[in-house]
Structure formats: C-alpha cells, structure tokens
C-alpha cells in the first residue's frame, strides 16, 4: 500500500505518519527529515530554502526522494504542488491520500510549541504533548526548535500550503481526518478509514 499524508504544518501529519507506518509496516519517508539531515555540498543550497519556509526546487527534491522510494510507504511532505504530483505519478502508483486538517490558528499555536529530538526525530509539543523531562522520552536526546518554526517562516509555509499543496487533493482519492483531536483519536480515525 502506498499512501501520501497531507496537512498543514502542525497538523500532526509527521507524528501520525510515524505511528501508522509502524502499525501497518510501511516505510515512512519524510521529505522534510531527508532535507534536514542532508549532508555534503548540497546542504548549503537546501538550507537556504528550508530555513525561510520556501520549497526547494522540484527537480532537486525529486532527485533526493527517488533514492529513498520503495514499495509500501507513507510519503510525508511530498508532493507539495501539482508539478511534484505529476512527477510522482510518472514513477509510482498511489493508493490513497490521508488529509489531516486543522485551522491556521491552531497550526500557528502548535508550531510555536513544537520541539523535535535531535537524535531520533521524535516530535513533542510543549503545550499539547510535552516530554516528561526536558529531554526526549524515547532516547534522552536533546530537544530542539526547528529553524523554520519562527513566525515569518510559519506564515510563509501556511500560505504555500493553501495555494500550492491543497490543489493536489483533487488528483487523488482522499481520506479526510480531523486533526484537532487527541493524537490517539486521530490515529484511530486513520486506521478505521484505511480499512
Ligand atoms: P516539513 O518537515 O514537511 O514541514 O518540511 C520542511 C521544509 O522542507 C519545507 O518548508 C520545505 O522547505 C522543504 N520541503 C519538504 N518537502 C518538500 C517538497 N516536497 N518540495 C520542496 N521542498 C520541500
């Protein structure tokens, strides 16, 4: 089964993609994580876009993603626009898109509280899903605030989401999920919808 998870920044799309991929034994491919962990000469170029909340060029994104694509995956963060959706459909079939929706107001609130483990990538929120201490519950790693979780970049990312990413939803069968619920309830709704 090949799935795409779509949702505005802060919708819990990454958190849910992680949980569901483990439960259904699918690969979790997050383009945001791929770009944040990229090394070598290309890092400088990628950071220039990511830190401002801008999308990196489509061709470069596809080149990076292609190396990671398998069968049976959840794609988290790709496609982000119609051009990327077209590129993807020429190389692989997608069974369903899971759209996790929340309001912009909620997205802004959540992003300002988001913290990510530097070591294992676990995601917390100091308001809604805080760690027990001030390190990662799972591996003890340092919790950091993403560089693009600042007010200006957050606004830019939401703007791009509505104008460029939302239109891709018309290209796929979509399972719509209310993301303004507890994490466990969102997971339950997704699993029920995928049955
Ligand atoms: P995310 O972790 O999904 O919020 O992605 C963080 C950042 O990585 C985005 O704001 C973009 O700068 C970049 N990025 C992630 N996925 C893509 C993509 N499919 N196309 C272009 N840029 C991307």
JSON list of C-alpha atoms and ligand atoms in Angstrom, two decimals:
[
{"chain": "A", "resi": 1, "resn": "UNK", "atom": "CA", "xyz": [0.00, 0.00, 0.00]},
{"chain": "A", "resi": 2, "resn": "UNK", "atom": "CA", "xyz": [1.37, 3.43, -0.98]},
{"chain": "A", "resi": 3, "resn": "UNK", "atom": "CA", "xyz": [-0.02, 6.39, 0.93]},
{"chain": "A", "resi": 4, "resn": "UNK", "atom": "CA", "xyz": [0.55, 10.12, 0.99]},
{"chain": "A", "resi": 5, "resn": "UNK", "atom": "CA", "xyz": [-0.08, 12.14, 4.16]},
{"chain": "A", "resi": 6, "resn": "UNK", "atom": "CA", "xyz": [-1.06, 15.75, 3.55]},
{"chain": "A", "resi": 7, "resn": "UNK", "atom": "CA", "xyz": [-1.84, 18.50, 6.02]},
{"chain": "A", "resi": 8, "resn": "UNK", "atom": "CA", "xyz": [-0.82, 21.99, 7.02]},
{"chain": "A", "resi": 9, "resn": "UNK", "atom": "CA", "xyz": [2.28, 22.46, 9.12]},
{"chain": "A", "resi": 10, "resn": "UNK", "atom": "CA", "xyz": [1.46, 21.47, 12.69]},
{"chain": "A", "resi": 11, "resn": "UNK", "atom": "CA", "xyz": [-1.44, 19.20, 11.71]},
{"chain": "A", "resi": 12, "resn": "UNK", "atom": "CA", "xyz": [0.34, 16.20, 13.23]},
{"chain": "A", "resi": 13, "resn": "UNK", "atom": "CA", "xyz": [0.97, 14.69, 9.80]},
{"chain": "A", "resi": 14, "resn": "UNK", "atom": "CA", "xyz": [4.56, 13.69, 10.68]},
{"chain": "A", "resi": 15, "resn": "UNK", "atom": "CA", "xyz": [3.56, 12.29, 14.07]},
{"chain": "A", "resi": 16, "resn": "UNK", "atom": "CA", "xyz": [0.75, 10.23, 12.54]},
{"chain": "A", "resi": 17, "resn": "UNK", "atom": "CA", "xyz": [2.86, 9.07, 9.59]},
{"chain": "A", "resi": 18, "resn": "UNK", "atom": "CA", "xyz": [5.38, 7.71, 12.09]},
{"chain": "A", "resi": 19, "resn": "UNK", "atom": "CA", "xyz": [2.74, 5.88, 14.17]},
{"chain": "A", "resi": 20, "resn": "UNK", "atom": "CA", "xyz": [0.77, 4.49, 11.23]},
{"chain": "A", "resi": 21, "resn": "UNK", "atom": "CA", "xyz": [3.88, 3.37, 9.34]},
{"chain": "A", "resi": 22, "resn": "UNK", "atom": "CA", "xyz": [4.93, 1.30, 12.36]},
{"chain": "A", "resi": 23, "resn": "UNK", "atom": "CA", "xyz": [1.44, -0.18, 12.82]},
{"chain": "A", "resi": 24, "resn": "UNK", "atom": "CA", "xyz": [0.99, -1.09, 9.14]},
{"chain": "A", "resi": 25, "resn": "UNK", "atom": "CA", "xyz": [4.63, -1.97, 8.47]},
{"chain": "A", "resi": 26, "resn": "UNK", "atom": "CA", "xyz": [5.16, 0.70, 5.83]},
{"chain": "A", "resi": 27, "resn": "UNK", "atom": "CA", "xyz": [8.29, 2.79, 5.20]},
{"chain": "A", "resi": 28, "resn": "UNK", "atom": "CA", "xyz": [7.95, 6.35, 6.50]},
{"chain": "A", "resi": 29, "resn": "UNK", "atom": "CA", "xyz": [9.54, 8.74, 4.02]},
{"chain": "A", "resi": 30, "resn": "UNK", "atom": "CA", "xyz": [9.55, 12.34, 5.26]},
{"chain": "A", "resi": 31, "resn": "UNK", "atom": "CA", "xyz": [10.99, 14.77, 2.72]},
{"chain": "A", "resi": 32, "resn": "UNK", "atom": "CA", "xyz": [11.39, 17.39, 5.47]},
{"chain": "A", "resi": 33, "resn": "UNK", "atom": "CA", "xyz": [13.54, 14.94, 7.51]},
{"chain": "A", "resi": 34, "resn": "UNK", "atom": "CA", "xyz": [15.52, 13.97, 4.41]},
{"chain": "A", "resi": 35, "resn": "UNK", "atom": "CA", "xyz": [16.33, 17.64, 3.77]},
{"chain": "A", "resi": 36, "resn": "UNK", "atom": "CA", "xyz": [17.12, 18.47, 7.40]},
{"chain": "A", "resi": 37, "resn": "UNK", "atom": "CA", "xyz": [19.54, 15.54, 7.60]},
{"chain": "A", "resi": 38, "resn": "UNK", "atom": "CA", "xyz": [21.19, 16.10, 4.25]},
{"chain": "A", "resi": 39, "resn": "UNK", "atom": "CA", "xyz": [24.98, 16.36, 4.27]},
{"chain": "A", "resi": 40, "resn": "UNK", "atom": "CA", "xyz": [27.73, 17.45, 1.90]},
{"chain": "A", "resi": 41, "resn": "UNK", "atom": "CA", "xyz": [27.94, 20.30, -0.61]},
{"chain": "A", "resi": 42, "resn": "UNK", "atom": "CA", "xyz": [24.22, 20.33, -1.27]},
{"chain": "A", "resi": 43, "resn": "UNK", "atom": "CA", "xyz": [23.36, 21.20, 2.38]},
{"chain": "A", "resi": 44, "resn": "UNK", "atom": "CA", "xyz": [24.03, 24.93, 2.00]},
{"chain": "A", "resi": 45, "resn": "UNK", "atom": "CA", "xyz": [21.73, 25.17, -1.01]},
{"chain": "A", "resi": 46, "resn": "UNK", "atom": "CA", "xyz": [18.92, 23.23, 0.69]},
{"chain": "A", "resi": 47, "resn": "UNK", "atom": "CA", "xyz": [19.17, 25.20, 3.96]},
{"chain": "A", "resi": 48, "resn": "UNK", "atom": "CA", "xyz": [18.71, 28.48, 2.11]},
{"chain": "A", "resi": 49, "resn": "UNK", "atom": "CA", "xyz": [15.18, 27.44, 1.16]},
{"chain": "A", "resi": 50, "resn": "UNK", "atom": "CA", "xyz": [14.18, 25.36, 4.19]},
{"chain": "A", "resi": 51, "resn": "UNK", "atom": "CA", "xyz": [15.14, 27.94, 6.82]},
{"chain": "A", "resi": 52, "resn": "UNK", "atom": "CA", "xyz": [12.95, 30.55, 5.13]},
{"chain": "A", "resi": 53, "resn": "UNK", "atom": "CA", "xyz": [9.97, 28.21, 4.80]},
{"chain": "A", "resi": 54, "resn": "UNK", "atom": "CA", "xyz": [10.29, 28.04, 0.99]},
{"chain": "A", "resi": 55, "resn": "UNK", "atom": "CA", "xyz": [10.03, 24.90, -1.13]},
{"chain": "A", "resi": 56, "resn": "UNK", "atom": "CA", "xyz": [13.25, 23.63, -2.64]},
{"chain": "A", "resi": 57, "resn": "UNK", "atom": "CA", "xyz": [13.23, 23.31, -6.49]},
{"chain": "A", "resi": 58, "resn": "UNK", "atom": "CA", "xyz": [11.06, 20.42, -7.73]},
{"chain": "A", "resi": 59, "resn": "UNK", "atom": "CA", "xyz": [13.79, 18.67, -9.76]},
{"chain": "A", "resi": 60, "resn": "UNK", "atom": "CA", "xyz": [16.22, 18.70, -6.85]},
{"chain": "A", "resi": 61, "resn": "UNK", "atom": "CA", "xyz": [13.53, 17.40, -4.48]},
{"chain": "A", "resi": 62, "resn": "UNK", "atom": "CA", "xyz": [12.64, 14.53, -6.80]},
{"chain": "A", "resi": 63, "resn": "UNK", "atom": "CA", "xyz": [16.28, 13.58, -7.25]},
{"chain": "A", "resi": 64, "resn": "UNK", "atom": "CA", "xyz": [16.73, 13.35, -3.46]},
{"chain": "A", "resi": 65, "resn": "UNK", "atom": "CA", "xyz": [13.44, 11.48, -2.98]},
{"chain": "A", "resi": 66, "resn": "UNK", "atom": "CA", "xyz": [13.92, 8.94, -5.79]},
{"chain": "A", "resi": 67, "resn": "UNK", "atom": "CA", "xyz": [16.82, 7.32, -3.93]},
{"chain": "A", "resi": 68, "resn": "UNK", "atom": "CA", "xyz": [14.52, 6.62, -0.98]},
{"chain": "A", "resi": 69, "resn": "UNK", "atom": "CA", "xyz": [11.36, 5.38, -2.73]},
{"chain": "A", "resi": 70, "resn": "UNK", "atom": "CA", "xyz": [10.41, 1.77, -2.09]},
{"chain": "A", "resi": 71, "resn": "UNK", "atom": "CA", "xyz": [7.16, -0.19, -2.32]},
{"chain": "A", "resi": 72, "resn": "UNK", "atom": "CA", "xyz": [4.73, 0.13, 0.60]},
{"chain": "A", "resi": 73, "resn": "UNK", "atom": "CA", "xyz": [5.37, 3.55, 2.04]},
{"chain": "A", "resi": 74, "resn": "UNK", "atom": "CA", "xyz": [3.87, 6.62, 3.59]},
{"chain": "A", "resi": 75, "resn": "UNK", "atom": "CA", "xyz": [5.11, 9.74, 1.86]},
{"chain": "A", "resi": 76, "resn": "UNK", "atom": "CA", "xyz": [5.09, 12.63, 4.31]},
{"chain": "A", "resi": 77, "resn": "UNK", "atom": "CA", "xyz": [5.75, 16.04, 2.75]},
{"chain": "A", "resi": 78, "resn": "UNK", "atom": "CA", "xyz": [5.64, 15.09, -0.94]},
{"chain": "A", "resi": 79, "resn": "UNK", "atom": "CA", "xyz": [4.07, 16.06, -3.30]},
{"chain": "A", "resi": 80, "resn": "UNK", "atom": "CA", "xyz": [3.79, 19.71, -2.25]},
{"chain": "A", "resi": 81, "resn": "UNK", "atom": "CA", "xyz": [2.47, 21.07, -5.56]},
{"chain": "A", "resi": 82, "resn": "UNK", "atom": "CA", "xyz": [0.85, 19.92, -8.81]},
{"chain": "A", "resi": 83, "resn": "UNK", "atom": "CA", "xyz": [4.17, 19.64, -10.64]},
{"chain": "A", "resi": 84, "resn": "UNK", "atom": "CA", "xyz": [5.51, 17.24, -7.99]},
{"chain": "A", "resi": 85, "resn": "UNK", "atom": "CA", "xyz": [2.25, 15.24, -8.11]},
{"chain": "A", "resi": 86, "resn": "UNK", "atom": "CA", "xyz": [2.70, 14.84, -11.86]},
{"chain": "A", "resi": 87, "resn": "UNK", "atom": "CA", "xyz": [6.35, 13.80, -11.45]},
{"chain": "A", "resi": 88, "resn": "UNK", "atom": "CA", "xyz": [5.38, 11.23, -8.83]},
{"chain": "A", "resi": 89, "resn": "UNK", "atom": "CA", "xyz": [2.56, 9.70, -10.87]},
{"chain": "A", "resi": 90, "resn": "UNK", "atom": "CA", "xyz": [5.02, 9.01, -13.68]},
{"chain": "A", "resi": 91, "resn": "UNK", "atom": "CA", "xyz": [7.13, 6.76, -11.44]},
{"chain": "A", "resi": 92, "resn": "UNK", "atom": "CA", "xyz": [4.74, 5.13, -8.92]},
{"chain": "A", "resi": 93, "resn": "UNK", "atom": "CA", "xyz": [1.05, 4.48, -8.11]},
{"chain": "A", "resi": 94, "resn": "UNK", "atom": "CA", "xyz": [-0.57, 5.97, -5.03]},
{"chain": "A", "resi": 95, "resn": "UNK", "atom": "CA", "xyz": [-3.50, 4.17, -3.34]},
{"chain": "A", "resi": 96, "resn": "UNK", "atom": "CA", "xyz": [-4.79, 6.96, -1.12]},
{"chain": "A", "resi": 97, "resn": "UNK", "atom": "CA", "xyz": [-4.09, 10.38, 0.33]},
{"chain": "A", "resi": 98, "resn": "UNK", "atom": "CA", "xyz": [-4.76, 10.95, 4.02]},
{"chain": "A", "resi": 99, "resn": "UNK", "atom": "CA", "xyz": [-5.58, 14.63, 4.57]},
{"chain": "A", "resi": 100, "resn": "UNK", "atom": "CA", "xyz": [-5.27, 15.81, 8.18]},
{"chain": "A", "resi": 101, "resn": "UNK", "atom": "CA", "xyz": [-6.96, 19.18, 8.51]},
{"chain": "A", "resi": 102, "resn": "UNK", "atom": "CA", "xyz": [-6.65, 21.87, 11.21]},
{"chain": "A", "resi": 103, "resn": "UNK", "atom": "CA", "xyz": [-7.28, 25.65, 11.20]},
{"chain": "A", "resi": 104, "resn": "UNK", "atom": "CA", "xyz": [-4.44, 28.13, 10.56]},
{"chain": "A", "resi": 105, "resn": "UNK", "atom": "CA", "xyz": [-4.96, 29.49, 14.08]},
{"chain": "A", "resi": 106, "resn": "UNK", "atom": "CA", "xyz": [-4.35, 26.06, 15.60]},
{"chain": "A", "resi": 107, "resn": "UNK", "atom": "CA", "xyz": [-1.38, 25.46, 13.26]},
{"chain": "A", "resi": 108, "resn": "UNK", "atom": "CA", "xyz": [0.38, 28.64, 14.40]},
{"chain": "A", "resi": 109, "resn": "UNK", "atom": "CA", "xyz": [-0.21, 27.81, 18.06]},
{"chain": "A", "resi": 110, "resn": "UNK", "atom": "CA", "xyz": [1.12, 24.28, 17.67]},
{"chain": "A", "resi": 111, "resn": "UNK", "atom": "CA", "xyz": [4.21, 25.21, 15.64]},
{"chain": "A", "resi": 112, "resn": "UNK", "atom": "CA", "xyz": [5.36, 27.75, 18.15]},
{"chain": "A", "resi": 113, "resn": "UNK", "atom": "CA", "xyz": [5.36, 24.96, 20.79]},
{"chain": "A", "resi": 114, "resn": "UNK", "atom": "CA", "xyz": [6.88, 22.22, 18.67]},
{"chain": "A", "resi": 115, "resn": "UNK", "atom": "CA", "xyz": [10.14, 20.59, 19.76]},
{"chain": "A", "resi": 116, "resn": "UNK", "atom": "CA", "xyz": [11.96, 17.79, 17.90]},
{"chain": "A", "resi": 117, "resn": "UNK", "atom": "CA", "xyz": [14.51, 15.30, 19.19]},
{"chain": "A", "resi": 118, "resn": "UNK", "atom": "CA", "xyz": [17.86, 15.94, 17.52]},
{"chain": "A", "resi": 119, "resn": "UNK", "atom": "CA", "xyz": [18.78, 12.26, 17.80]},
{"chain": "A", "resi": 120, "resn": "UNK", "atom": "CA", "xyz": [15.70, 10.17, 16.90]},
{"chain": "A", "resi": 121, "resn": "UNK", "atom": "CA", "xyz": [13.33, 12.74, 15.37]},
{"chain": "A", "resi": 122, "resn": "UNK", "atom": "CA", "xyz": [10.52, 12.20, 17.93]},
{"chain": "A", "resi": 123, "resn": "UNK", "atom": "CA", "xyz": [8.12, 15.16, 17.96]},
{"chain": "A", "resi": 124, "resn": "UNK", "atom": "CA", "xyz": [6.75, 16.86, 21.09]},
{"chain": "A", "resi": 125, "resn": "UNK", "atom": "CA", "xyz": [4.69, 19.95, 21.80]},
{"chain": "A", "resi": 126, "resn": "UNK", "atom": "CA", "xyz": [5.27, 21.90, 24.99]},
{"chain": "A", "resi": 127, "resn": "UNK", "atom": "CA", "xyz": [1.51, 22.72, 25.16]},
{"chain": "A", "resi": 128, "resn": "UNK", "atom": "CA", "xyz": [-0.25, 19.59, 23.90]},
{"chain": "A", "resi": 129, "resn": "UNK", "atom": "CA", "xyz": [2.25, 16.71, 24.07]},
{"chain": "A", "resi": 130, "resn": "UNK", "atom": "CA", "xyz": [5.12, 17.69, 26.41]},
{"chain": "A", "resi": 131, "resn": "UNK", "atom": "CA", "xyz": [8.09, 15.41, 27.19]},
{"chain": "A", "resi": 132, "resn": "UNK", "atom": "CA", "xyz": [8.27, 14.11, 30.79]},
{"chain": "A", "resi": 133, "resn": "UNK", "atom": "CA", "xyz": [11.56, 15.95, 31.38]},
{"chain": "A", "resi": 134, "resn": "UNK", "atom": "CA", "xyz": [13.28, 18.43, 29.09]},
{"chain": "A", "resi": 135, "resn": "UNK", "atom": "CA", "xyz": [14.92, 15.70, 27.01]},
{"chain": "A", "resi": 136, "resn": "UNK", "atom": "CA", "xyz": [13.44, 13.09, 24.64]},
{"chain": "A", "resi": 137, "resn": "UNK", "atom": "CA", "xyz": [11.34, 10.45, 26.48]},
{"chain": "A", "resi": 138, "resn": "UNK", "atom": "CA", "xyz": [12.38, 7.79, 23.95]},
{"chain": "A", "resi": 139, "resn": "UNK", "atom": "CA", "xyz": [16.17, 8.21, 23.66]},
{"chain": "A", "resi": 140, "resn": "UNK", "atom": "CA", "xyz": [17.23, 11.02, 26.03]},
{"chain": "A", "resi": 141, "resn": "UNK", "atom": "CA", "xyz": [18.28, 13.17, 23.05]},
{"chain": "A", "resi": 142, "resn": "UNK", "atom": "CA", "xyz": [18.34, 16.97, 23.06]},
{"chain": "A", "resi": 143, "resn": "UNK", "atom": "CA", "xyz": [15.04, 18.64, 22.09]},
{"chain": "A", "resi": 144, "resn": "UNK", "atom": "CA", "xyz": [15.37, 21.49, 19.62]},
{"chain": "A", "resi": 145, "resn": "UNK", "atom": "CA", "xyz": [13.11, 24.05, 17.99]},
{"chain": "A", "resi": 146, "resn": "UNK", "atom": "CA", "xyz": [13.20, 23.82, 14.20]},
{"chain": "A", "resi": 147, "resn": "UNK", "atom": "CA", "xyz": [14.78, 26.81, 12.44]},
{"chain": "A", "resi": 148, "resn": "UNK", "atom": "CA", "xyz": [11.69, 27.21, 10.25]},
{"chain": "A", "resi": 149, "resn": "UNK", "atom": "CA", "xyz": [9.31, 27.29, 13.25]},
{"chain": "A", "resi": 150, "resn": "UNK", "atom": "CA", "xyz": [9.66, 31.08, 13.52]},
{"chain": "A", "resi": 151, "resn": "UNK", "atom": "CA", "xyz": [6.73, 33.43, 12.87]},
{"chain": "A", "resi": 152, "resn": "UNK", "atom": "CA", "xyz": [7.78, 34.63, 9.43]},
{"chain": "A", "resi": 153, "resn": "UNK", "atom": "CA", "xyz": [8.60, 31.16, 8.06]},
{"chain": "A", "resi": 154, "resn": "UNK", "atom": "CA", "xyz": [5.41, 29.68, 9.60]},
{"chain": "A", "resi": 155, "resn": "UNK", "atom": "CA", "xyz": [3.24, 32.26, 7.80]},
{"chain": "A", "resi": 156, "resn": "UNK", "atom": "CA", "xyz": [5.05, 31.63, 4.51]},
{"chain": "A", "resi": 157, "resn": "UNK", "atom": "CA", "xyz": [4.69, 27.85, 4.86]},
{"chain": "A", "resi": 158, "resn": "UNK", "atom": "CA", "xyz": [0.94, 28.07, 5.53]},
{"chain": "A", "resi": 159, "resn": "UNK", "atom": "CA", "xyz": [0.50, 30.40, 2.57]},
{"chain": "A", "resi": 160, "resn": "UNK", "atom": "CA", "xyz": [2.31, 27.93, 0.29]},
{"chain": "A", "resi": 161, "resn": "UNK", "atom": "CA", "xyz": [0.26, 25.06, 1.73]},
{"chain": "A", "resi": 162, "resn": "UNK", "atom": "CA", "xyz": [-3.05, 26.68, 0.81]},
{"chain": "A", "resi": 163, "resn": "UNK", "atom": "CA", "xyz": [-2.04, 27.97, -2.60]},
{"chain": "A", "resi": 164, "resn": "UNK", "atom": "CA", "xyz": [0.22, 25.17, -3.87]},
{"chain": "A", "resi": 165, "resn": "UNK", "atom": "CA", "xyz": [-0.33, 21.97, -1.85]},
{"chain": "A", "resi": 166, "resn": "UNK", "atom": "CA", "xyz": [-4.09, 21.88, -1.31]},
{"chain": "A", "resi": 167, "resn": "UNK", "atom": "CA", "xyz": [-4.83, 21.72, -5.07]},
{"chain": "A", "resi": 168, "resn": "UNK", "atom": "CA", "xyz": [-3.14, 18.28, -5.28]},
{"chain": "A", "resi": 169, "resn": "UNK", "atom": "CA", "xyz": [-6.01, 16.82, -3.22]},
{"chain": "A", "resi": 170, "resn": "UNK", "atom": "CA", "xyz": [-8.20, 16.86, -6.32]},
{"chain": "A", "resi": 171, "resn": "UNK", "atom": "CA", "xyz": [-5.88, 14.38, -8.02]},
{"chain": "A", "resi": 172, "resn": "UNK", "atom": "CA", "xyz": [-6.29, 11.50, -5.56]},
{"chain": "A", "resi": 173, "resn": "UNK", "atom": "CA", "xyz": [-8.86, 9.53, -3.54]},
{"chain": "A", "resi": 174, "resn": "UNK", "atom": "CA", "xyz": [-8.75, 11.37, -0.19]},
{"chain": "A", "resi": 175, "resn": "UNK", "atom": "CA", "xyz": [-9.48, 10.23, 3.36]},
{"chain": "A", "resi": 176, "resn": "UNK", "atom": "CA", "xyz": [-10.27, 13.38, 5.33]},
{"chain": "A", "resi": 177, "resn": "UNK", "atom": "CA", "xyz": [-9.32, 13.34, 9.02]},
{"chain": "A", "resi": 178, "resn": "UNK", "atom": "CA", "xyz": [-9.99, 15.96, 11.71]},
{"chain": "A", "resi": 179, "resn": "UNK", "atom": "CA", "xyz": [-6.55, 16.77, 13.16]},
{"chain": "A", "resi": 180, "resn": "UNK", "atom": "CA", "xyz": [-7.92, 18.87, 16.02]},
{"chain": "A", "resi": 181, "resn": "UNK", "atom": "CA", "xyz": [-8.38, 15.85, 18.29]},
{"chain": "A", "resi": 182, "resn": "UNK", "atom": "CA", "xyz": [-6.11, 13.90, 20.62]},
{"chain": "A", "resi": 183, "resn": "UNK", "atom": "CA", "xyz": [-3.25, 12.06, 18.93]},
{"chain": "A", "resi": 184, "resn": "UNK", "atom": "CA", "xyz": [-4.71, 8.62, 19.77]},
{"chain": "A", "resi": 185, "resn": "UNK", "atom": "CA", "xyz": [-8.13, 9.55, 18.34]},
{"chain": "A", "resi": 186, "resn": "UNK", "atom": "CA", "xyz": [-6.58, 10.82, 15.11]},
{"chain": "A", "resi": 187, "resn": "UNK", "atom": "CA", "xyz": [-4.66, 7.53, 14.76]},
{"chain": "A", "resi": 188, "resn": "UNK", "atom": "CA", "xyz": [-7.88, 5.57, 15.36]},
{"chain": "A", "resi": 189, "resn": "UNK", "atom": "CA", "xyz": [-9.76, 7.56, 12.71]},
{"chain": "A", "resi": 190, "resn": "UNK", "atom": "CA", "xyz": [-7.00, 7.00, 10.16]},
{"chain": "A", "resi": 191, "resn": "UNK", "atom": "CA", "xyz": [-6.83, 3.24, 10.79]},
{"chain": "A", "resi": 192, "resn": "UNK", "atom": "CA", "xyz": [-10.62, 2.96, 10.58]},
{"chain": "A", "resi": 193, "resn": "UNK", "atom": "CA", "xyz": [-10.69, 4.96, 7.34]},
{"chain": "A", "resi": 194, "resn": "UNK", "atom": "CA", "xyz": [-7.98, 2.85, 5.74]},
{"chain": "A", "resi": 195, "resn": "UNK", "atom": "CA", "xyz": [-9.77, -0.49, 6.41]},
{"chain": "B", "resi": 1, "resn": "LIG", "atom": "P1", "xyz": [8.26, 19.65, 6.57]},
{"chain": "B", "resi": 1, "resn": "LIG", "atom": "O1", "xyz": [9.10, 18.99, 7.60]},
{"chain": "B", "resi": 1, "resn": "LIG", "atom": "O2", "xyz": [7.45, 18.66, 5.74]},
{"chain": "B", "resi": 1, "resn": "LIG", "atom": "O3", "xyz": [7.43, 20.76, 7.11]},
{"chain": "B", "resi": 1, "resn": "LIG", "atom": "O4", "xyz": [9.27, 20.32, 5.51]},
{"chain": "B", "resi": 1, "resn": "LIG", "atom": "C1", "xyz": [10.19, 21.32, 5.92]},
{"chain": "B", "resi": 1, "resn": "LIG", "atom": "C2", "xyz": [10.73, 22.08, 4.73]},
{"chain": "B", "resi": 1, "resn": "LIG", "atom": "O5", "xyz": [11.43, 21.20, 3.83]},
{"chain": "B", "resi": 1, "resn": "LIG", "atom": "C3", "xyz": [9.69, 22.77, 3.84]},
{"chain": "B", "resi": 1, "resn": "LIG", "atom": "O6", "xyz": [9.26, 24.00, 4.37]},
{"chain": "B", "resi": 1, "resn": "LIG", "atom": "C4", "xyz": [10.49, 22.92, 2.55]},
{"chain": "B", "resi": 1, "resn": "LIG", "atom": "O7", "xyz": [11.45, 23.95, 2.64]},
{"chain": "B", "resi": 1, "resn": "LIG", "atom": "C5", "xyz": [11.25, 21.61, 2.48]},
{"chain": "B", "resi": 1, "resn": "LIG", "atom": "N1", "xyz": [10.47, 20.56, 1.79]},
{"chain": "B", "resi": 1, "resn": "LIG", "atom": "C6", "xyz": [9.89, 19.46, 2.34]},
{"chain": "B", "resi": 1, "resn": "LIG", "atom": "N2", "xyz": [9.25, 18.73, 1.43]},
{"chain": "B", "resi": 1, "resn": "LIG", "atom": "C7", "xyz": [9.41, 19.38, 0.25]},
{"chain": "B", "resi": 1, "resn": "LIG", "atom": "C8", "xyz": [8.96, 19.15, -1.07]},
{"chain": "B", "resi": 1, "resn": "LIG", "atom": "N3", "xyz": [8.17, 18.10, -1.36]},
{"chain": "B", "resi": 1, "resn": "LIG", "atom": "N4", "xyz": [9.31, 20.05, -2.03]},
{"chain": "B", "resi": 1, "resn": "LIG", "atom": "C9", "xyz": [10.08, 21.11, -1.76]},
{"chain": "B", "resi": 1, "resn": "LIG", "atom": "N5", "xyz": [10.52, 21.41, -0.53]},
{"chain": "B", "resi": 1, "resn": "LIG", "atom": "C10", "xyz": [10.19, 20.56, 0.48]}
]
